[in-house]
Amino acid sequence: MSIVLILGVVCFDQLPELWTYPIWSFCLSLILYSIFLIISERSSFYKLRHLNGIQALLIIFFVGGYLTKLKYHDQKESHYTNLSAKISGFSGVIVSPVNERTNHFRYELELTQIVANDSLLPTEGKIHLYVQKDTLQASLRYGDHVNVFGRFYSIPKPGNPGEFNYKQYLARQNIYGQSFVKKRDLEIRQNTSLNRILEWAYKLRANANAIIDKHIPQPRENGIAKALLLGIKDHLDNDLKEAYSAAGAMHVLAVSGLHVGIVFLIIKLIFGRLQEMGKWGKFFFGALSVSVIWLYACVTGLSPSVLRAATMFSLVALSEASVRETNIYNSLGLAAFILLLFDPYLIYSVGFQLSFSAVIGIVYLQPKILQLLEFRFLILDKAWSITCVSIAAQIATFPLTAYYFHQFPTYFLVSNLIVIPASFLMLSGGLTMLLTDIVSTTISGFVGFLLQKAIWLLNELISYVHILPNSMIEWIYMDRIQLMFTYGIVFTFIVGLHYGAFRTLKVSGFLILLLLVWTLKRNETQFQKHELIFYEIKGKLAIDHIQGYSAKLHIESLKEDEAELLAYQINPYRLSSGLRPISEGIMTLKRANFEKKDVISLGVIGNKKIIILDSTTFHLDFKNRIAIDYVIVNKGAVKSLEWLKNNFSFDMIIIGNSNSIYYSKKMKKQAAKLNLKIHSLKEDGALRILLE
């Protein structure tokens, strides 16, 4: 059922017209299903049972698309995305806990009204509200009703090819706008209780956060403790985060399936004997397990990742407590089905995909890998068991990690031998610290001291693994087709080995052949590629000349502190094209044979003549028109495109990133009147030009 529901969601994104008249389609499907059901029961046509199943799956398929349409695409007329009025202020209510960024506190704000043309208009919908830091304390709480003096703007789309689509990412959370304000632009009217459970959960997390600050003041260990226990990653040290990522231990810093699984394991160790006390013992064990799991979820603030894991393990706990024999895969499928009914776009969540892939891999593969070796010594046996868990999880998730994160930790077996036992001990110690603080601050402080030392030791060990040679294979690229082929190969190979089916193994071989053909085709396409890319980089002119597998980046200037941002915007396309990172081929425009005469820089890149105008040009006058290919206008250098047309013969005008949006729009209007080709990097994003 879950797979069919997922197909419905994906199909809606690709073919939304199938759901144009959803009510009638649903009614027709229901009527057909009822007819097939009646006929199959009253006749001897036993084969019609298959039609009943097919009809039921079609209904689930339709429900997946309809839920997606209802939740994300059927916005009311009053939704702020449908309003065209010029906004000067707005009001709303804070519906999330604070998320601390480098320079801002971020909140989710549910809009209630906007101020437009001196009138109050009712509206709805969520935006991200960024409040500039002027103190170290967050000023807003869940349930605060606030007035904001300022505007909100739509989330910008990615400006460069291959760049992360943050706009789409937030749209799948029903967030389409953002506002950056200072504290003085806010007015808190009142605080009301929106949701008692959420309010209680956020208070629990805030209290737990304060306890960690009290007993673990050291910044690095404090950040790890908050990430491990509460899922708060705002205070993690960047170098430490990189070390955990390179060691393949990043999962310990994101509260999800591992942490909830450890909580469930603790419950089983303490209260597991209840399951041996008959029907009522199993009932009490199931009720206790679910209660503790959801209490822990509340302590973490009911974050989406914890909600997923809590739902999954609650169903697993209930299935174990059931008198009847149950199937773990059915429990996982039901958990996914329930979660997707509430939020269909969870299928696009990396955490959702990794969580279910890892759990399915561990459940199926770990027992089979475990049987390959036996050890008499308990320590070796436990180490082998943990190693099997790591191998099973990596087999199930490595295609996804390569697809999303483009890296693979080579020492994941070593790091997980350290991290998994350490996570169990530290999570147990952390929960003990939080619980004992209610009774005795002294005991809680002592446990916190031990926890801080344990975290320090774990950080040192992880940092040591990180500095080992070749600790991370990076710069891996896998497109969607390669991802599907890879999972097909893994699945058919495992099934073939399990059942000893040579035919299935032949399918694996065929999929490997298709993967090679697809990869060779991509390589051939890239080898024939010859293009210029004018990137959308704030305040900078950056031009990539790509010819096959050779690429040179031409840029005006580059300061050391700008390299990271530049790589974030340019490297995704380099990666998808099989090219090297920008750090291995940067040239300044001056070195690229660009000569500056007066206010004009003239040069050639990829056999294309390019001029750059970056100072006022109205005083210039040429006897003859100059023939070039592209004109780049920076810093508002050209006041009239008619002057440009009279003095230059060109294919296209490129409005650089150093110009304002107002200037860009003004130039576009002039270009339309003069029938000139124009491209604004700030408005239209990067420009790709194919060369012969």
XYZ file of C-alpha atoms in Angstrom:
692
model
C 0.000 0.000 0.000
C 2.767 2.411 0.913
C 4.500 1.896 -2.454
C 1.263 2.597 -4.359
C 0.610 5.690 -2.226
C 4.135 6.936 -3.010
C 3.562 6.329 -6.727
C 0.406 8.454 -6.484
C 2.338 11.347 -4.924
C 5.143 11.174 -7.505
C 2.682 10.817 -10.392
C 0.787 13.906 -9.213
C 3.997 15.941 -9.393
C 4.579 14.787 -12.979
C 0.959 14.629 -14.289
C -1.220 16.859 -12.082
C -3.900 17.051 -14.794
C -5.009 13.516 -13.845
C -6.382 15.023 -10.626
C -8.211 17.937 -12.272
C -11.578 16.576 -11.164
C -10.590 14.541 -8.082
C -14.012 14.160 -6.453
C -15.587 12.652 -9.560
C -12.599 10.369 -10.131
C -12.737 9.177 -6.542
C -16.485 8.517 -6.660
C -16.128 6.600 -9.937
C -13.288 4.482 -8.501
C -15.341 3.744 -5.367
C -18.392 2.724 -7.423
C -16.311 0.442 -9.668
C -14.670 -1.140 -6.643
C -18.069 -1.796 -5.036
C -19.400 -3.376 -8.246
C -16.387 -5.680 -8.582
C -16.684 -6.652 -4.912
C -20.387 -7.559 -5.213
C -19.876 -9.522 -8.440
C -16.946 -11.507 -7.085
C -18.823 -12.462 -3.909
C -22.068 -13.508 -5.652
C -20.585 -15.341 -8.592
C -18.282 -18.250 -9.115
C -15.756 -16.065 -10.950
C -13.052 -16.474 -8.348
C -10.480 -14.819 -10.606
C -12.255 -11.478 -10.160
C -10.574 -11.224 -6.751
C -7.535 -9.867 -8.577
C -9.654 -7.076 -10.029
C -10.770 -6.170 -6.502
C -7.160 -5.856 -5.410
C -6.228 -3.811 -8.463
C -9.194 -1.493 -7.896
C -8.233 -1.033 -4.230
C -4.665 -0.153 -5.243
C -5.969 2.347 -7.804
C -7.973 4.062 -5.057
C -4.862 4.266 -2.848
C -2.896 5.595 -5.836
C -5.532 8.276 -6.364
C -5.609 9.154 -2.644
C -1.819 9.763 -2.712
C -2.157 12.334 -5.496
C -5.297 13.893 -4.034
C -3.717 14.365 -0.587
C -0.729 16.044 -2.237
C -3.018 18.362 -4.200
C -5.076 19.182 -1.127
C -2.127 19.865 1.189
C 0.280 21.702 -1.098
C -1.391 22.929 -4.261
C -4.973 23.942 -3.459
C -4.155 27.275 -1.835
C -7.094 29.464 -0.855
C -7.574 32.876 -2.464
C -6.550 34.499 0.820
C -3.175 32.691 0.834
C -0.348 35.216 0.671
C 1.010 33.719 -2.566
C -2.203 34.837 -4.295
C -1.999 38.456 -3.097
C -0.521 41.072 -5.414
C -0.790 44.117 -3.129
C 2.348 45.978 -2.080
C 2.984 45.020 1.535
C 4.300 47.412 4.170
C 3.701 45.254 7.248
C 2.193 42.015 8.436
C 1.163 40.132 11.536
C 1.061 36.502 12.529
C 1.763 33.936 15.200
C 4.988 32.020 15.925
C 4.337 28.296 15.316
C 7.810 26.807 15.880
C 10.636 26.892 18.401
C 13.627 29.089 17.631
C 16.284 27.885 15.203
C 19.570 29.685 15.775
C 21.577 30.633 12.684
C 24.888 32.464 12.404
C 23.462 35.999 12.351
C 19.731 35.453 12.904
C 17.114 33.653 14.929
C 14.733 31.856 12.589
C 11.064 31.140 13.286
C 8.083 29.828 11.375
C 5.384 32.498 11.304
C 1.763 31.702 10.442
C 0.441 34.882 8.808
C -2.942 36.290 9.837
C -2.995 39.798 8.309
C -1.010 42.030 5.968
C -0.879 45.812 5.735
C -1.294 46.999 2.138
C -2.274 50.491 0.968
C -3.046 51.506 4.572
C -5.573 48.661 4.839
C -5.602 45.429 6.829
C -6.209 42.339 4.703
C -6.744 38.857 6.169
C -4.348 36.222 4.854
C -2.870 32.832 5.689
C 0.199 30.705 5.050
C 3.614 30.192 6.699
C 6.834 32.117 6.098
C 10.310 32.031 7.609
C 10.905 35.024 9.866
C 14.591 35.859 10.405
C 15.267 38.177 13.345
C 18.721 39.732 13.403
C 20.762 38.933 16.496
C 21.413 41.878 18.754
C 21.712 39.792 21.907
C 22.455 36.131 22.496
C 18.891 35.500 23.656
C 15.981 34.619 21.367
C 13.158 37.111 21.829
C 10.130 35.169 20.543
C 8.336 32.091 21.851
C 5.891 29.579 20.429
C 2.409 31.149 20.440
C 3.569 34.795 20.320
C 1.348 37.043 18.185
C 3.577 39.652 16.540
C 3.297 42.703 14.319
C 6.161 43.145 11.866
C 7.007 46.454 10.219
C 8.486 45.450 6.905
C 7.953 43.156 3.940
C 8.352 39.501 3.142
C 9.635 38.148 -0.160
C 9.322 34.939 -2.119
C 12.114 32.383 -1.725
C 14.585 32.864 -4.597
C 15.040 30.001 -7.010
C 18.549 28.570 -7.501
C 20.606 30.924 -9.628
C 23.143 28.428 -10.947
C 22.855 25.003 -12.626
C 23.027 22.080 -10.214
C 22.695 24.326 -7.161
C 20.529 23.087 -4.267
C 16.895 24.063 -4.861
C 16.074 25.657 -1.503
C 12.875 27.138 -2.937
C 11.506 23.686 -3.799
C 12.725 22.275 -0.482
C 10.712 24.859 1.491
C 7.698 24.634 -0.848
C 7.422 20.970 0.152
C 6.981 22.264 3.704
C 4.326 24.784 2.604
C 6.728 27.721 3.088
C 6.968 30.131 0.159
C 8.208 33.385 1.691
C 10.809 34.849 4.049
C 11.410 38.098 5.861
C 14.599 39.514 7.411
C 13.923 42.039 10.172
C 15.610 43.657 13.139
C 14.327 43.313 16.669
C 13.083 46.910 16.692
C 10.786 46.091 13.752
C 8.831 43.612 15.904
C 5.939 44.214 18.259
C 4.753 41.348 20.467
C 1.021 41.668 21.114
C 0.243 38.614 23.211
C 0.951 34.934 23.696
C -1.801 32.348 23.342
C -1.847 28.581 23.619
C -2.091 27.112 20.115
C -1.472 23.442 20.759
C -1.112 22.192 24.323
C 0.949 19.154 23.334
C 3.387 21.132 21.168
C 3.625 23.869 23.780
C 4.439 21.275 26.454
C 6.973 19.562 24.172
C 8.757 22.855 23.416
C 8.888 23.681 27.141
C 10.342 20.246 27.874
C 13.014 20.786 25.245
C 13.803 24.280 26.552
C 14.180 22.906 30.105
C 16.369 20.046 28.866
C 18.440 22.568 26.903
C 18.950 24.633 30.070
C 20.019 21.543 32.049
C 22.646 20.691 29.409
C 23.935 24.293 29.484
C 24.173 24.082 33.289
C 26.056 20.797 33.537
C 28.048 20.741 30.257
C 29.304 24.316 29.686
C 32.216 23.409 27.380
C 31.170 24.639 23.878
C 32.237 21.617 21.774
C 30.869 19.019 24.189
C 27.749 21.131 24.791
C 26.970 21.198 21.054
C 27.379 17.421 20.744
C 25.213 16.778 23.839
C 22.389 18.931 22.473
C 22.583 17.258 19.068
C 22.718 13.775 20.592
C 19.923 14.223 23.141
C 17.643 16.882 21.650
C 18.457 17.069 17.956
C 19.539 20.729 18.297
C 22.427 21.202 15.843
C 22.639 25.006 16.067
C 25.754 24.989 18.268
C 27.870 22.331 16.569
C 31.473 23.213 15.826
C 32.014 23.205 12.033
C 35.347 21.367 12.204
C 33.862 18.749 14.489
C 30.846 18.347 12.229
C 33.183 17.783 9.276
C 35.116 15.177 11.281
C 31.940 13.243 12.163
C 30.820 13.378 8.542
C 34.162 12.122 7.238
C 34.182 9.303 9.791
C 30.705 8.168 8.763
C 29.303 8.999 12.196
C 27.061 11.937 11.310
C 23.945 9.929 12.181
C 24.812 10.269 15.871
C 24.311 14.055 15.621
C 20.784 13.861 14.194
C 18.117 12.506 16.544
C 16.273 9.920 14.482
C 15.949 6.148 14.189
C 19.243 5.337 15.942
C 18.348 7.337 19.054
C 14.732 6.197 19.296
C 15.957 2.636 18.666
C 18.392 2.989 21.591
C 15.545 4.256 23.806
C 13.479 1.225 22.774
C 16.465 -1.051 23.528
C 16.814 0.510 27.004
C 13.121 -0.175 27.632
C 13.563 -3.799 26.537
C 16.600 -4.265 28.789
C 14.758 -2.905 31.833
C 11.188 -4.111 31.246
C 11.663 -6.884 28.675
C 10.598 -9.620 31.102
C 7.060 -8.261 31.038
C 6.714 -9.921 27.629
C 7.129 -13.323 29.301
C 4.158 -12.751 31.637
C 1.395 -13.670 29.232
C -1.155 -11.524 27.450
C -1.344 -8.724 30.038
C 2.421 -8.578 30.423
C 2.804 -8.026 26.681
C 0.049 -5.413 26.797
C 1.764 -3.445 29.589
C 5.140 -3.723 27.808
C 3.640 -2.336 24.596
C 1.845 0.507 26.393
C 4.967 1.372 28.413
C 7.226 1.288 25.335
C 4.964 3.564 23.300
C 4.565 5.981 26.240
C 8.319 6.279 26.859
C 9.117 6.598 23.141
C 6.653 9.465 22.741
C 7.813 11.101 25.978
C 11.340 11.139 24.543
C 9.935 12.521 21.281
C 8.377 15.366 23.292
C 11.713 16.075 25.011
C 13.266 16.544 21.547
C 10.494 19.005 20.599
C 8.609 16.602 18.296
C 10.886 17.350 15.354
C 9.898 15.705 12.039
C 12.771 13.200 12.133
C 11.817 12.090 15.651
C 8.125 11.866 14.734
C 9.062 9.477 11.914
C 11.225 7.325 14.146
C 8.718 7.385 17.034
C 5.896 6.260 14.737
C 8.055 3.499 13.282
C 9.234 2.112 16.625
C 5.809 2.500 18.239
C 4.372 0.145 15.643
C 7.339 -2.209 16.093
C 6.764 -2.168 19.871
C 3.059 -2.843 19.449
C 3.752 -5.671 17.010
C 6.167 -7.263 19.509
C 3.558 -6.883 22.257
C 0.870 -8.460 20.109
C -0.291 -11.977 20.953
C -0.432 -12.864 17.273
C 2.704 -13.349 15.188
C 3.470 -10.216 13.171
C 5.737 -9.273 10.283
C 8.274 -6.481 10.863
C 8.056 -5.420 7.207
C 4.289 -4.962 7.518
C 4.866 -2.798 10.590
C 7.390 -0.646 8.708
C 5.045 -0.393 5.710
C 2.160 0.657 7.961
C 4.382 3.275 9.645
C 5.328 4.730 6.238
C 1.669 4.677 5.138
C 0.502 6.568 8.249
C 3.262 9.168 7.949
C 2.559 9.760 4.255
C -1.157 10.188 4.894
C -0.297 13.149 7.132
C 2.500 14.514 4.929
C 2.758 13.077 1.381
C 5.906 15.050 0.568
C 7.833 13.140 3.237
C 8.877 10.872 0.363
C 11.226 13.656 -0.774
C 12.764 13.988 2.702
C 16.319 12.638 2.757
C 15.853 11.650 6.409
C 12.701 9.660 5.594
C 14.409 7.819 2.745
C 17.563 7.059 4.742
C 15.667 6.003 7.879
C 13.459 3.430 6.179
C 16.255 2.196 3.890
C 18.590 1.696 6.851
C 15.995 -0.084 9.003
C 14.910 -2.402 6.177
C 18.558 -3.141 5.374
C 19.379 -3.902 9.009
C 16.289 -6.076 9.548
C 16.875 -8.149 6.403
C 20.651 -8.216 5.922
C 22.112 -8.075 9.444
C 21.000 -11.611 10.518
C 22.324 -13.083 7.255
C 25.702 -11.341 7.529
C 25.904 -12.288 11.217
C 25.712 -15.993 10.336
C 28.846 -15.793 8.208
C 31.182 -15.752 11.245
C 30.990 -17.029 14.812
C 33.114 -15.976 17.797
C 33.436 -17.650 21.177
C 34.557 -14.555 23.014
C 31.715 -12.225 24.028
C 33.552 -8.989 23.141
C 34.433 -10.234 19.657
C 30.893 -11.503 19.174
C 29.411 -8.095 20.121
C 31.922 -6.268 17.921
C 30.997 -8.515 14.986
C 27.292 -7.881 15.659
C 27.814 -4.088 15.530
C 29.938 -4.477 12.403
C 27.113 -6.428 10.743
C 24.646 -3.648 11.589
C 26.994 -1.085 9.999
C 27.528 -3.183 6.864
C 23.795 -3.835 6.447
C 22.926 -0.153 6.889
C 25.638 0.949 4.446
C 24.545 -1.538 1.759
C 20.986 -0.233 2.050
C 21.850 3.471 2.110
C 25.103 3.986 0.182
C 23.325 4.750 -3.153
C 21.301 7.471 -1.403
C 24.329 8.940 0.398
C 26.258 9.004 -2.887
C 23.289 10.627 -4.658
C 22.618 13.330 -2.051
C 25.975 13.916 -0.336
C 28.474 12.803 -3.035
C 30.800 11.133 -0.548
C 31.530 7.804 1.096
C 33.289 7.308 4.471
C 35.889 4.572 4.073
C 36.350 3.963 7.814
C 32.651 3.652 8.681
C 33.229 0.167 10.155
C 35.875 1.499 12.538
C 33.924 4.607 13.521
C 30.670 2.720 14.094
C 32.445 0.246 16.379
C 33.109 3.324 18.516
C 29.988 5.390 17.865
C 27.181 2.840 18.334
C 28.251 1.676 21.835
C 29.168 5.264 22.741
C 25.737 6.477 21.592
C 24.050 3.890 23.808
C 26.124 4.909 26.850
C 25.871 8.660 26.239
C 22.146 8.622 25.504
C 21.563 6.555 28.652
C 23.744 8.950 30.632
C 22.127 12.014 29.103
C 18.601 10.856 29.888
C 19.745 10.003 33.430
C 21.170 13.524 33.775
C 17.895 15.090 32.646
C 15.751 12.904 34.915
C 17.898 13.184 38.051
C 18.052 16.980 37.787
C 14.435 17.004 39.007
C 15.482 15.173 42.200
C 19.074 16.227 42.849
C 21.206 18.799 41.066
C 24.311 17.260 42.617
C 23.676 13.811 41.136
C 22.687 15.360 37.798
C 25.852 17.462 37.809
C 28.030 14.404 38.467
C 26.365 12.474 35.627
C 26.798 15.554 33.412
C 30.517 15.677 34.299
C 30.929 12.019 33.278
C 28.922 12.645 30.101
C 31.099 15.623 29.204
C 34.244 13.496 29.566
C 32.702 10.727 27.454
C 31.784 13.193 24.703
C 35.298 14.688 24.817
C 36.789 11.213 24.389
C 34.416 10.405 21.505
C 35.313 13.700 19.793
C 39.018 12.875 20.069
C 38.538 9.387 18.654
C 36.393 10.636 15.771
C 38.923 13.394 15.016
C 41.661 10.759 14.909
C 39.670 8.633 12.443
C 39.100 11.781 10.371
C 42.822 12.470 9.945
C 43.588 8.931 8.768
C 44.650 8.842 5.096
C 41.792 8.637 2.578
C 39.156 8.766 5.309
C 36.583 10.048 2.831
C 35.966 9.328 -0.846
C 34.564 12.604 -2.165
C 33.368 14.090 -5.425
C 31.044 11.144 -6.210
C 28.219 11.899 -8.612
C 25.164 9.762 -9.296
C 22.092 10.922 -11.238
C 18.559 9.551 -10.752
C 18.884 6.928 -13.493
C 22.128 5.637 -11.996
C 20.497 5.636 -8.541
C 17.601 3.464 -9.774
C 19.944 1.095 -11.620
C 22.154 0.775 -8.525
C 19.244 -0.071 -6.229
C 17.939 -2.498 -8.850
C 21.327 -4.237 -8.930
C 21.551 -4.427 -5.115
C 17.980 -5.718 -4.761
C 18.136 -8.358 -7.498
C 21.587 -9.535 -6.394
C 20.448 -10.023 -2.775
C 17.227 -11.774 -3.841
C 19.164 -13.974 -6.259
C 21.623 -15.062 -3.558
C 18.853 -15.605 -1.003
C 16.754 -17.876 -3.212
C 19.613 -19.274 -5.293
C 17.833 -18.011 -8.409
C 20.228 -17.777 -11.330
C 17.608 -15.931 -13.407
C 17.507 -13.122 -10.855
C 21.301 -12.882 -10.920
C 21.098 -12.590 -14.708
C 18.789 -9.604 -14.183
C 21.502 -8.095 -11.950
C 24.028 -8.567 -14.725
C 21.687 -6.990 -17.257
C 21.149 -3.974 -14.987
C 24.919 -3.623 -14.568
C 25.235 -3.569 -18.357
C 22.530 -0.889 -18.633
C 24.266 1.167 -15.926
C 27.546 1.007 -17.862
C 25.816 1.991 -21.114
C 24.101 4.953 -19.430
C 27.364 6.073 -17.805
C 29.254 5.832 -21.109
C 26.502 7.829 -22.816
C 26.813 10.593 -20.192
C 30.583 10.609 -20.593
C 30.287 10.903 -24.381
C 27.843 13.801 -24.047
C 30.205 15.587 -21.675
C 33.211 14.951 -23.937
C 31.407 16.744 -26.796
C 30.312 19.672 -24.634
C 31.712 23.133 -25.313
C 30.067 26.011 -23.468
C 30.393 29.252 -21.576
C 28.564 29.736 -18.283
C 28.058 33.176 -16.786
C 27.303 32.429 -13.125
C 24.967 34.283 -10.800
C 27.405 35.238 -8.021
C 26.562 38.152 -5.730
C 28.604 41.202 -6.710
C 30.995 39.230 -8.904
C 31.550 38.343 -12.529
C 32.436 34.646 -12.909
C 32.672 32.911 -16.299
C 33.331 29.194 -16.746
C 34.775 27.988 -20.035
C 34.054 24.256 -20.343
C 35.383 22.125 -23.175
C 34.897 18.412 -22.680
C 36.530 17.550 -19.357
C 38.573 20.747 -19.260
C 37.233 23.776 -17.377
C 38.667 27.186 -16.517
C 36.932 29.663 -14.258
C 37.516 33.336 -15.089
C 36.702 35.694 -12.238
C 37.352 39.361 -11.477
C 38.939 38.772 -8.075
C 38.768 36.236 -5.279
C 39.385 36.802 -1.585
C 40.210 33.894 0.684
C 36.961 34.156 2.677
C 34.898 34.065 -0.546
C 36.188 30.712 -1.802
C 33.700 28.586 0.195
C 30.619 30.466 -1.047
C 31.934 30.431 -4.605
C 32.463 26.661 -4.422
C 28.927 26.168 -3.058
C 27.459 27.948 -6.086
C 29.706 26.619 -8.863
C 30.908 23.169 -7.817
C 27.489 21.420 -8.108
C 27.526 21.883 -11.887
C 31.210 20.964 -12.069
C 30.428 17.777 -10.129
C 27.452 16.787 -12.312
C 29.613 17.314 -15.421
C 32.469 15.132 -14.193
C 34.807 18.130 -13.862
C 37.250 18.985 -11.119
C 36.449 21.475 -8.293
C 37.007 25.161 -8.998
C 40.033 25.233 -6.678
C 42.003 23.459 -9.411
C 41.438 25.914 -12.241
C 40.802 29.602 -11.448
C 42.035 32.472 -13.613
C 41.503 36.185 -13.100
C 40.049 38.084 -16.015
C 43.285 40.050 -16.280
C 45.294 36.855 -16.740
C 42.755 35.663 -19.313
C 44.015 38.323 -21.770
C 41.410 40.937 -20.870
C 42.795 44.360 -21.712
C 41.366 47.444 -20.021
C 41.084 50.656 -22.057
C 39.466 53.588 -20.309
C 36.257 52.108 -18.813
C 36.114 49.114 -21.173
C 37.698 45.705 -20.655
C 38.000 43.608 -23.804
C 38.964 39.947 -24.024
C 38.326 36.569 -25.613
C 37.040 33.408 -23.904
C 36.233 30.338 -25.958
C 36.654 32.244 -29.238
C 33.957 34.688 -28.132
C 34.770 38.384 -27.923
C 33.502 39.877 -24.685
C 33.568 43.444 -23.415
C 32.939 44.473 -19.827
C 31.592 47.941 -19.056
C 31.983 48.780 -15.356
C 32.101 52.598 -15.268
C 29.985 55.405 -16.682
C 30.119 55.326 -20.479
C 27.998 58.292 -21.620
C 31.120 60.352 -22.488
C 32.415 57.732 -24.939
C 31.840 57.980 -28.672
C 33.262 55.716 -31.392
C 33.775 56.475 -35.076
C 32.840 52.929 -36.104
C 30.700 50.258 -34.480
C 32.758 47.648 -32.685
C 31.842 44.039 -33.448
C 31.835 41.748 -30.412
C 29.773 38.792 -29.198
C 28.652 39.692 -25.683
C 28.414 42.935 -23.734
C 28.560 42.659 -19.927
C 27.221 45.713 -18.121
C 28.320 46.194 -14.494
C 27.653 48.897 -11.896
C 25.014 50.691 -13.958
C 27.638 51.665 -16.536
C 25.157 52.131 -19.410
C 22.312 54.612 -19.080
C 20.843 54.051 -22.526
C 20.861 50.850 -24.556
C 20.348 52.964 -27.657
C 23.875 54.338 -27.127
C 25.103 50.742 -26.807
C 23.329 49.724 -30.014
C 24.799 52.673 -31.927
C 28.383 51.940 -30.873
C 28.545 48.126 -30.755
C 27.415 45.205 -32.837
C 26.672 42.266 -30.505
C 24.603 39.116 -29.974
C 23.461 39.719 -26.396
C 23.613 42.108 -23.458
C 24.361 40.546 -20.071
C 23.386 42.577 -17.015
C 25.952 41.670 -14.346
C 25.396 40.853 -10.673
C 26.698 44.197 -9.440
C 23.557 45.957 -10.732
C 20.351 46.496 -8.782
C 17.056 44.766 -9.599
C 15.598 48.195 -10.456
C 18.365 48.821 -13.010
C 17.929 45.347 -14.442
C 14.184 45.829 -14.994
C 14.804 49.250 -16.542
C 17.324 47.810 -19.019
C 14.970 44.983 -19.917
C 12.248 47.460 -20.840
C 14.669 49.372 -23.066
C 15.856 46.122 -24.694
C 12.266 45.115 -25.485
C 11.656 48.419 -27.275
C 14.916 48.141 -29.243
C 14.437 44.415 -29.989
C 17.744 43.462 -28.310
C 18.583 40.178 -26.619
C 19.227 40.692 -22.909
C 19.859 38.483 -19.895
C 19.968 39.593 -16.262
C 22.081 37.299 -14.078
C 20.446 38.568 -10.883
C 16.885 38.093 -12.155
C 17.209 35.223 -14.632
C 20.032 33.243 -13.041
C 23.101 31.834 -14.729
C 23.440 31.977 -18.517
C 24.660 28.940 -20.461
C 25.880 29.480 -24.017
C 26.661 26.483 -26.211
C 29.689 26.940 -28.440
C 30.559 25.160 -31.645
